[in-house]
Amino acid sequence: MANVSPTRGDMSTHPDVSEMRARYDRMLGGRDVALVDGPVFLLGLYCAVSPWILHYTTSQPALATHNLIVGIAIGLLALGFTAAPARMYGLSWAMCALGVWMIIAPWIVGDSPDAGVVVNNIIIGALALILGAMCALTAVRSVPKP
């Protein structure tokens, strides 16, 4: 009878272990990776709760729902950047797109928003754009050169 019990194999015998370690070190070797993941998550968290902090849930209900959904999306991107950086940093351009969308969303999703709502979304969008560009630069630098 075959042994089907789960065992933990030794990764050091894998034929591609040196390449995998080198790629992992390139991706996580820079301090900027760790410095970007936390602020991205905090930005997503703030974006999700900002309608309740700034009290525009009654005046802009569509924009409140919008910020909640986009904030959750930004937070999930941050968790992905932390959990699987080699796979997720390719999606950092999506973070830039979310930043641009957050900047223009008050006029598209909202109904004649006041200055506080507009400034809030512009700041969130600008930060998402900057942090997304930092993530994208990290991903570009980690790609091996031929």
JSON list of C-alpha atoms in Angstrom, two decimals:
[
{"chain": "A", "resi": 1, "resn": "MET", "atom": "CA", "xyz": [0.00, 0.00, 0.00]},
{"chain": "A", "resi": 2, "resn": "ALA", "atom": "CA", "xyz": [1.29, 3.49, -0.88]},
{"chain": "A", "resi": 3, "resn": "ASN", "atom": "CA", "xyz": [2.23, 5.99, 1.78]},
{"chain": "A", "resi": 4, "resn": "VAL", "atom": "CA", "xyz": [-0.20, 8.90, 1.27]},
{"chain": "A", "resi": 5, "resn": "SER", "atom": "CA", "xyz": [0.36, 10.63, 4.59]},
{"chain": "A", "resi": 6, "resn": "PRO", "atom": "CA", "xyz": [1.38, 14.25, 4.20]},
{"chain": "A", "resi": 7, "resn": "THR", "atom": "CA", "xyz": [5.07, 14.78, 4.77]},
{"chain": "A", "resi": 8, "resn": "ARG", "atom": "CA", "xyz": [7.07, 17.95, 4.63]},
{"chain": "A", "resi": 9, "resn": "GLY", "atom": "CA", "xyz": [9.71, 17.59, 1.97]},
{"chain": "A", "resi": 10, "resn": "ASP", "atom": "CA", "xyz": [13.04, 19.29, 2.11]},
{"chain": "A", "resi": 11, "resn": "MET", "atom": "CA", "xyz": [13.03, 22.18, -0.35]},
{"chain": "A", "resi": 12, "resn": "SER", "atom": "CA", "xyz": [16.82, 22.17, -0.62]},
{"chain": "A", "resi": 13, "resn": "THR", "atom": "CA", "xyz": [16.66, 19.17, -2.96]},
{"chain": "A", "resi": 14, "resn": "HIS", "atom": "CA", "xyz": [14.48, 20.98, -5.49]},
{"chain": "A", "resi": 15, "resn": "PRO", "atom": "CA", "xyz": [16.34, 21.48, -8.79]},
{"chain": "A", "resi": 16, "resn": "ASP", "atom": "CA", "xyz": [15.40, 25.17, -9.04]},
{"chain": "A", "resi": 17, "resn": "VAL", "atom": "CA", "xyz": [16.05, 26.12, -5.43]},
{"chain": "A", "resi": 18, "resn": "SER", "atom": "CA", "xyz": [18.91, 28.50, -6.20]},
{"chain": "A", "resi": 19, "resn": "GLU", "atom": "CA", "xyz": [16.89, 30.38, -8.81]},
{"chain": "A", "resi": 20, "resn": "MET", "atom": "CA", "xyz": [13.85, 30.57, -6.51]},
{"chain": "A", "resi": 21, "resn": "ARG", "atom": "CA", "xyz": [15.96, 31.91, -3.64]},
{"chain": "A", "resi": 22, "resn": "ALA", "atom": "CA", "xyz": [17.58, 34.50, -5.89]},
{"chain": "A", "resi": 23, "resn": "ARG", "atom": "CA", "xyz": [14.19, 35.67, -7.18]},
{"chain": "A", "resi": 24, "resn": "TYR", "atom": "CA", "xyz": [12.78, 35.80, -3.66]},
{"chain": "A", "resi": 25, "resn": "ASP", "atom": "CA", "xyz": [15.79, 37.79, -2.44]},
{"chain": "A", "resi": 26, "resn": "ARG", "atom": "CA", "xyz": [15.46, 40.23, -5.37]},
{"chain": "A", "resi": 27, "resn": "MET", "atom": "CA", "xyz": [11.78, 40.77, -4.64]},
{"chain": "A", "resi": 28, "resn": "LEU", "atom": "CA", "xyz": [12.03, 41.11, -0.88]},
{"chain": "A", "resi": 29, "resn": "GLY", "atom": "CA", "xyz": [15.58, 42.33, -0.60]},
{"chain": "A", "resi": 30, "resn": "GLY", "atom": "CA", "xyz": [14.76, 46.03, -0.76]},
{"chain": "A", "resi": 31, "resn": "ARG", "atom": "CA", "xyz": [13.47, 47.87, 2.28]},
{"chain": "A", "resi": 32, "resn": "ASP", "atom": "CA", "xyz": [10.97, 49.73, 0.11]},
{"chain": "A", "resi": 33, "resn": "VAL", "atom": "CA", "xyz": [8.79, 46.63, -0.25]},
{"chain": "A", "resi": 34, "resn": "ALA", "atom": "CA", "xyz": [7.99, 46.53, 3.45]},
{"chain": "A", "resi": 35, "resn": "LEU", "atom": "CA", "xyz": [7.63, 50.29, 3.58]},
{"chain": "A", "resi": 36, "resn": "VAL", "atom": "CA", "xyz": [4.91, 50.31, 0.93]},
{"chain": "A", "resi": 37, "resn": "ASP", "atom": "CA", "xyz": [2.65, 47.42, 1.99]},
{"chain": "A", "resi": 38, "resn": "GLY", "atom": "CA", "xyz": [1.58, 48.89, 5.33]},
{"chain": "A", "resi": 39, "resn": "PRO", "atom": "CA", "xyz": [0.66, 52.34, 4.04]},
{"chain": "A", "resi": 40, "resn": "VAL", "atom": "CA", "xyz": [-1.29, 50.78, 1.15]},
{"chain": "A", "resi": 41, "resn": "PHE", "atom": "CA", "xyz": [-3.34, 48.74, 3.61]},
{"chain": "A", "resi": 42, "resn": "LEU", "atom": "CA", "xyz": [-3.93, 51.75, 5.86]},
{"chain": "A", "resi": 43, "resn": "LEU", "atom": "CA", "xyz": [-4.96, 53.82, 2.84]},
{"chain": "A", "resi": 44, "resn": "GLY", "atom": "CA", "xyz": [-7.49, 51.15, 1.86]},
{"chain": "A", "resi": 45, "resn": "LEU", "atom": "CA", "xyz": [-8.81, 51.02, 5.40]},
{"chain": "A", "resi": 46, "resn": "TYR", "atom": "CA", "xyz": [-9.18, 54.80, 5.55]},
{"chain": "A", "resi": 47, "resn": "CYS", "atom": "CA", "xyz": [-10.81, 54.90, 2.12]},
{"chain": "A", "resi": 48, "resn": "ALA", "atom": "CA", "xyz": [-13.37, 52.33, 3.25]},
{"chain": "A", "resi": 49, "resn": "VAL", "atom": "CA", "xyz": [-14.32, 54.17, 6.44]},
{"chain": "A", "resi": 50, "resn": "SER", "atom": "CA", "xyz": [-13.87, 57.78, 5.30]},
{"chain": "A", "resi": 51, "resn": "PRO", "atom": "CA", "xyz": [-17.56, 58.38, 4.49]},
{"chain": "A", "resi": 52, "resn": "TRP", "atom": "CA", "xyz": [-18.42, 57.65, 8.12]},
{"chain": "A", "resi": 53, "resn": "ILE", "atom": "CA", "xyz": [-15.47, 59.64, 9.49]},
{"chain": "A", "resi": 54, "resn": "LEU", "atom": "CA", "xyz": [-16.35, 62.71, 7.40]},
{"chain": "A", "resi": 55, "resn": "HIS", "atom": "CA", "xyz": [-20.13, 62.15, 7.77]},
{"chain": "A", "resi": 56, "resn": "TYR", "atom": "CA", "xyz": [-21.20, 62.20, 4.16]},
{"chain": "A", "resi": 57, "resn": "THR", "atom": "CA", "xyz": [-23.12, 58.93, 4.17]},
{"chain": "A", "resi": 58, "resn": "THR", "atom": "CA", "xyz": [-26.49, 60.73, 4.08]},
{"chain": "A", "resi": 59, "resn": "SER", "atom": "CA", "xyz": [-25.57, 63.46, 1.58]},
{"chain": "A", "resi": 60, "resn": "GLN", "atom": "CA", "xyz": [-23.63, 61.17, -0.79]},
{"chain": "A", "resi": 61, "resn": "PRO", "atom": "CA", "xyz": [-24.88, 57.58, -0.30]},
{"chain": "A", "resi": 62, "resn": "ALA", "atom": "CA", "xyz": [-23.61, 56.39, -3.70]},
{"chain": "A", "resi": 63, "resn": "LEU", "atom": "CA", "xyz": [-20.15, 57.82, -3.03]},
{"chain": "A", "resi": 64, "resn": "ALA", "atom": "CA", "xyz": [-20.13, 56.28, 0.46]},
{"chain": "A", "resi": 65, "resn": "THR", "atom": "CA", "xyz": [-20.76, 52.83, -1.02]},
{"chain": "A", "resi": 66, "resn": "HIS", "atom": "CA", "xyz": [-18.21, 53.53, -3.73]},
{"chain": "A", "resi": 67, "resn": "ASN", "atom": "CA", "xyz": [-15.49, 54.46, -1.22]},
{"chain": "A", "resi": 68, "resn": "LEU", "atom": "CA", "xyz": [-16.27, 51.37, 0.85]},
{"chain": "A", "resi": 69, "resn": "ILE", "atom": "CA", "xyz": [-15.86, 49.07, -2.16]},
{"chain": "A", "resi": 70, "resn": "VAL", "atom": "CA", "xyz": [-12.72, 50.79, -3.48]},
{"chain": "A", "resi": 71, "resn": "GLY", "atom": "CA", "xyz": [-11.22, 50.84, 0.02]},
{"chain": "A", "resi": 72, "resn": "ILE", "atom": "CA", "xyz": [-11.78, 47.10, 0.37]},
{"chain": "A", "resi": 73, "resn": "ALA", "atom": "CA", "xyz": [-10.19, 46.57, -3.05]},
{"chain": "A", "resi": 74, "resn": "ILE", "atom": "CA", "xyz": [-7.12, 48.61, -2.07]},
{"chain": "A", "resi": 75, "resn": "GLY", "atom": "CA", "xyz": [-6.86, 46.71, 1.22]},
{"chain": "A", "resi": 76, "resn": "LEU", "atom": "CA", "xyz": [-7.06, 43.37, -0.60]},
{"chain": "A", "resi": 77, "resn": "LEU", "atom": "CA", "xyz": [-4.32, 44.49, -2.99]},
{"chain": "A", "resi": 78, "resn": "ALA", "atom": "CA", "xyz": [-2.15, 45.37, 0.02]},
{"chain": "A", "resi": 79, "resn": "LEU", "atom": "CA", "xyz": [-2.74, 41.97, 1.58]},
{"chain": "A", "resi": 80, "resn": "GLY", "atom": "CA", "xyz": [-1.84, 40.37, -1.73]},
{"chain": "A", "resi": 81, "resn": "PHE", "atom": "CA", "xyz": [1.33, 42.46, -1.95]},
{"chain": "A", "resi": 82, "resn": "THR", "atom": "CA", "xyz": [2.31, 41.13, 1.48]},
{"chain": "A", "resi": 83, "resn": "ALA", "atom": "CA", "xyz": [1.24, 37.49, 1.03]},
{"chain": "A", "resi": 84, "resn": "ALA", "atom": "CA", "xyz": [2.49, 36.84, -2.50]},
{"chain": "A", "resi": 85, "resn": "PRO", "atom": "CA", "xyz": [4.70, 39.75, -3.59]},
{"chain": "A", "resi": 86, "resn": "ALA", "atom": "CA", "xyz": [6.23, 38.00, -6.59]},
{"chain": "A", "resi": 87, "resn": "ARG", "atom": "CA", "xyz": [2.80, 37.43, -8.08]},
{"chain": "A", "resi": 88, "resn": "MET", "atom": "CA", "xyz": [0.98, 40.53, -6.94]},
{"chain": "A", "resi": 89, "resn": "TYR", "atom": "CA", "xyz": [3.40, 43.34, -7.69]},
{"chain": "A", "resi": 90, "resn": "GLY", "atom": "CA", "xyz": [2.41, 43.03, -11.35]},
{"chain": "A", "resi": 91, "resn": "LEU", "atom": "CA", "xyz": [-0.99, 44.35, -10.25]},
{"chain": "A", "resi": 92, "resn": "SER", "atom": "CA", "xyz": [0.51, 47.51, -8.81]},
{"chain": "A", "resi": 93, "resn": "TRP", "atom": "CA", "xyz": [-0.57, 49.37, -11.94]},
{"chain": "A", "resi": 94, "resn": "ALA", "atom": "CA", "xyz": [-4.15, 48.57, -10.89]},
{"chain": "A", "resi": 95, "resn": "MET", "atom": "CA", "xyz": [-3.40, 50.55, -7.76]},
{"chain": "A", "resi": 96, "resn": "CYS", "atom": "CA", "xyz": [-2.47, 53.53, -9.95]},
{"chain": "A", "resi": 97, "resn": "ALA", "atom": "CA", "xyz": [-5.72, 53.12, -11.88]},
{"chain": "A", "resi": 98, "resn": "LEU", "atom": "CA", "xyz": [-7.68, 53.06, -8.61]},
{"chain": "A", "resi": 99, "resn": "GLY", "atom": "CA", "xyz": [-5.91, 56.27, -7.60]},
{"chain": "A", "resi": 100, "resn": "VAL", "atom": "CA", "xyz": [-6.92, 58.04, -10.79]},
{"chain": "A", "resi": 101, "resn": "TRP", "atom": "CA", "xyz": [-10.47, 56.73, -10.42]},
{"chain": "A", "resi": 102, "resn": "MET", "atom": "CA", "xyz": [-10.68, 57.99, -6.83]},
{"chain": "A", "resi": 103, "resn": "ILE", "atom": "CA", "xyz": [-9.68, 61.47, -8.01]},
{"chain": "A", "resi": 104, "resn": "ILE", "atom": "CA", "xyz": [-12.45, 61.70, -10.61]},
{"chain": "A", "resi": 105, "resn": "ALA", "atom": "CA", "xyz": [-15.10, 59.63, -8.77]},
{"chain": "A", "resi": 106, "resn": "PRO", "atom": "CA", "xyz": [-16.76, 62.48, -6.80]},
{"chain": "A", "resi": 107, "resn": "TRP", "atom": "CA", "xyz": [-18.01, 64.05, -10.02]},
{"chain": "A", "resi": 108, "resn": "ILE", "atom": "CA", "xyz": [-18.96, 60.77, -11.71]},
{"chain": "A", "resi": 109, "resn": "VAL", "atom": "CA", "xyz": [-20.42, 58.78, -8.82]},
{"chain": "A", "resi": 110, "resn": "GLY", "atom": "CA", "xyz": [-21.40, 61.62, -6.48]},
{"chain": "A", "resi": 111, "resn": "ASP", "atom": "CA", "xyz": [-24.25, 64.09, -6.75]},
{"chain": "A", "resi": 112, "resn": "SER", "atom": "CA", "xyz": [-22.77, 67.63, -6.61]},
{"chain": "A", "resi": 113, "resn": "PRO", "atom": "CA", "xyz": [-20.27, 66.83, -3.84]},
{"chain": "A", "resi": 114, "resn": "ASP", "atom": "CA", "xyz": [-19.08, 69.49, -1.44]},
{"chain": "A", "resi": 115, "resn": "ALA", "atom": "CA", "xyz": [-15.45, 70.55, -1.06]},
{"chain": "A", "resi": 116, "resn": "GLY", "atom": "CA", "xyz": [-14.70, 68.19, 1.85]},
{"chain": "A", "resi": 117, "resn": "VAL", "atom": "CA", "xyz": [-15.74, 65.12, -0.12]},
{"chain": "A", "resi": 118, "resn": "VAL", "atom": "CA", "xyz": [-13.78, 66.23, -3.17]},
{"chain": "A", "resi": 119, "resn": "VAL", "atom": "CA", "xyz": [-10.61, 67.00, -1.20]},
{"chain": "A", "resi": 120, "resn": "ASN", "atom": "CA", "xyz": [-10.87, 63.68, 0.67]},
{"chain": "A", "resi": 121, "resn": "ASN", "atom": "CA", "xyz": [-11.11, 61.68, -2.54]},
{"chain": "A", "resi": 122, "resn": "ILE", "atom": "CA", "xyz": [-8.35, 63.67, -4.24]},
{"chain": "A", "resi": 123, "resn": "ILE", "atom": "CA", "xyz": [-5.99, 63.02, -1.32]},
{"chain": "A", "resi": 124, "resn": "ILE", "atom": "CA", "xyz": [-6.86, 59.31, -1.24]},
{"chain": "A", "resi": 125, "resn": "GLY", "atom": "CA", "xyz": [-6.47, 59.08, -5.01]},
{"chain": "A", "resi": 126, "resn": "ALA", "atom": "CA", "xyz": [-3.15, 60.90, -5.04]},
{"chain": "A", "resi": 127, "resn": "LEU", "atom": "CA", "xyz": [-1.76, 58.67, -2.28]},
{"chain": "A", "resi": 128, "resn": "ALA", "atom": "CA", "xyz": [-2.99, 55.55, -4.08]},
{"chain": "A", "resi": 129, "resn": "LEU", "atom": "CA", "xyz": [-1.36, 56.78, -7.29]},
{"chain": "A", "resi": 130, "resn": "ILE", "atom": "CA", "xyz": [1.96, 57.49, -5.55]},
{"chain": "A", "resi": 131, "resn": "LEU", "atom": "CA", "xyz": [1.99, 54.20, -3.62]},
{"chain": "A", "resi": 132, "resn": "GLY", "atom": "CA", "xyz": [0.97, 52.25, -6.73]},
{"chain": "A", "resi": 133, "resn": "ALA", "atom": "CA", "xyz": [3.82, 53.83, -8.67]},
{"chain": "A", "resi": 134, "resn": "MET", "atom": "CA", "xyz": [6.23, 52.91, -5.87]},
{"chain": "A", "resi": 135, "resn": "CYS", "atom": "CA", "xyz": [4.98, 49.30, -5.99]},
{"chain": "A", "resi": 136, "resn": "ALA", "atom": "CA", "xyz": [5.33, 49.26, -9.77]},
{"chain": "A", "resi": 137, "resn": "LEU", "atom": "CA", "xyz": [8.89, 50.57, -9.56]},
{"chain": "A", "resi": 138, "resn": "THR", "atom": "CA", "xyz": [9.69, 47.85, -7.03]},
{"chain": "A", "resi": 139, "resn": "ALA", "atom": "CA", "xyz": [8.32, 45.23, -9.40]},
{"chain": "A", "resi": 140, "resn": "VAL", "atom": "CA", "xyz": [10.26, 46.62, -12.37]},
{"chain": "A", "resi": 141, "resn": "ARG", "atom": "CA", "xyz": [13.52, 46.68, -10.40]},
{"chain": "A", "resi": 142, "resn": "SER", "atom": "CA", "xyz": [13.06, 43.08, -9.26]},
{"chain": "A", "resi": 143, "resn": "VAL", "atom": "CA", "xyz": [12.77, 41.70, -12.81]},
{"chain": "A", "resi": 144, "resn": "PRO", "atom": "CA", "xyz": [16.05, 40.04, -13.81]},
{"chain": "A", "resi": 145, "resn": "LYS", "atom": "CA", "xyz": [17.95, 41.79, -16.57]},
{"chain": "A", "resi": 146, "resn": "PRO", "atom": "CA", "xyz": [18.99, 39.65, -19.56]}
]
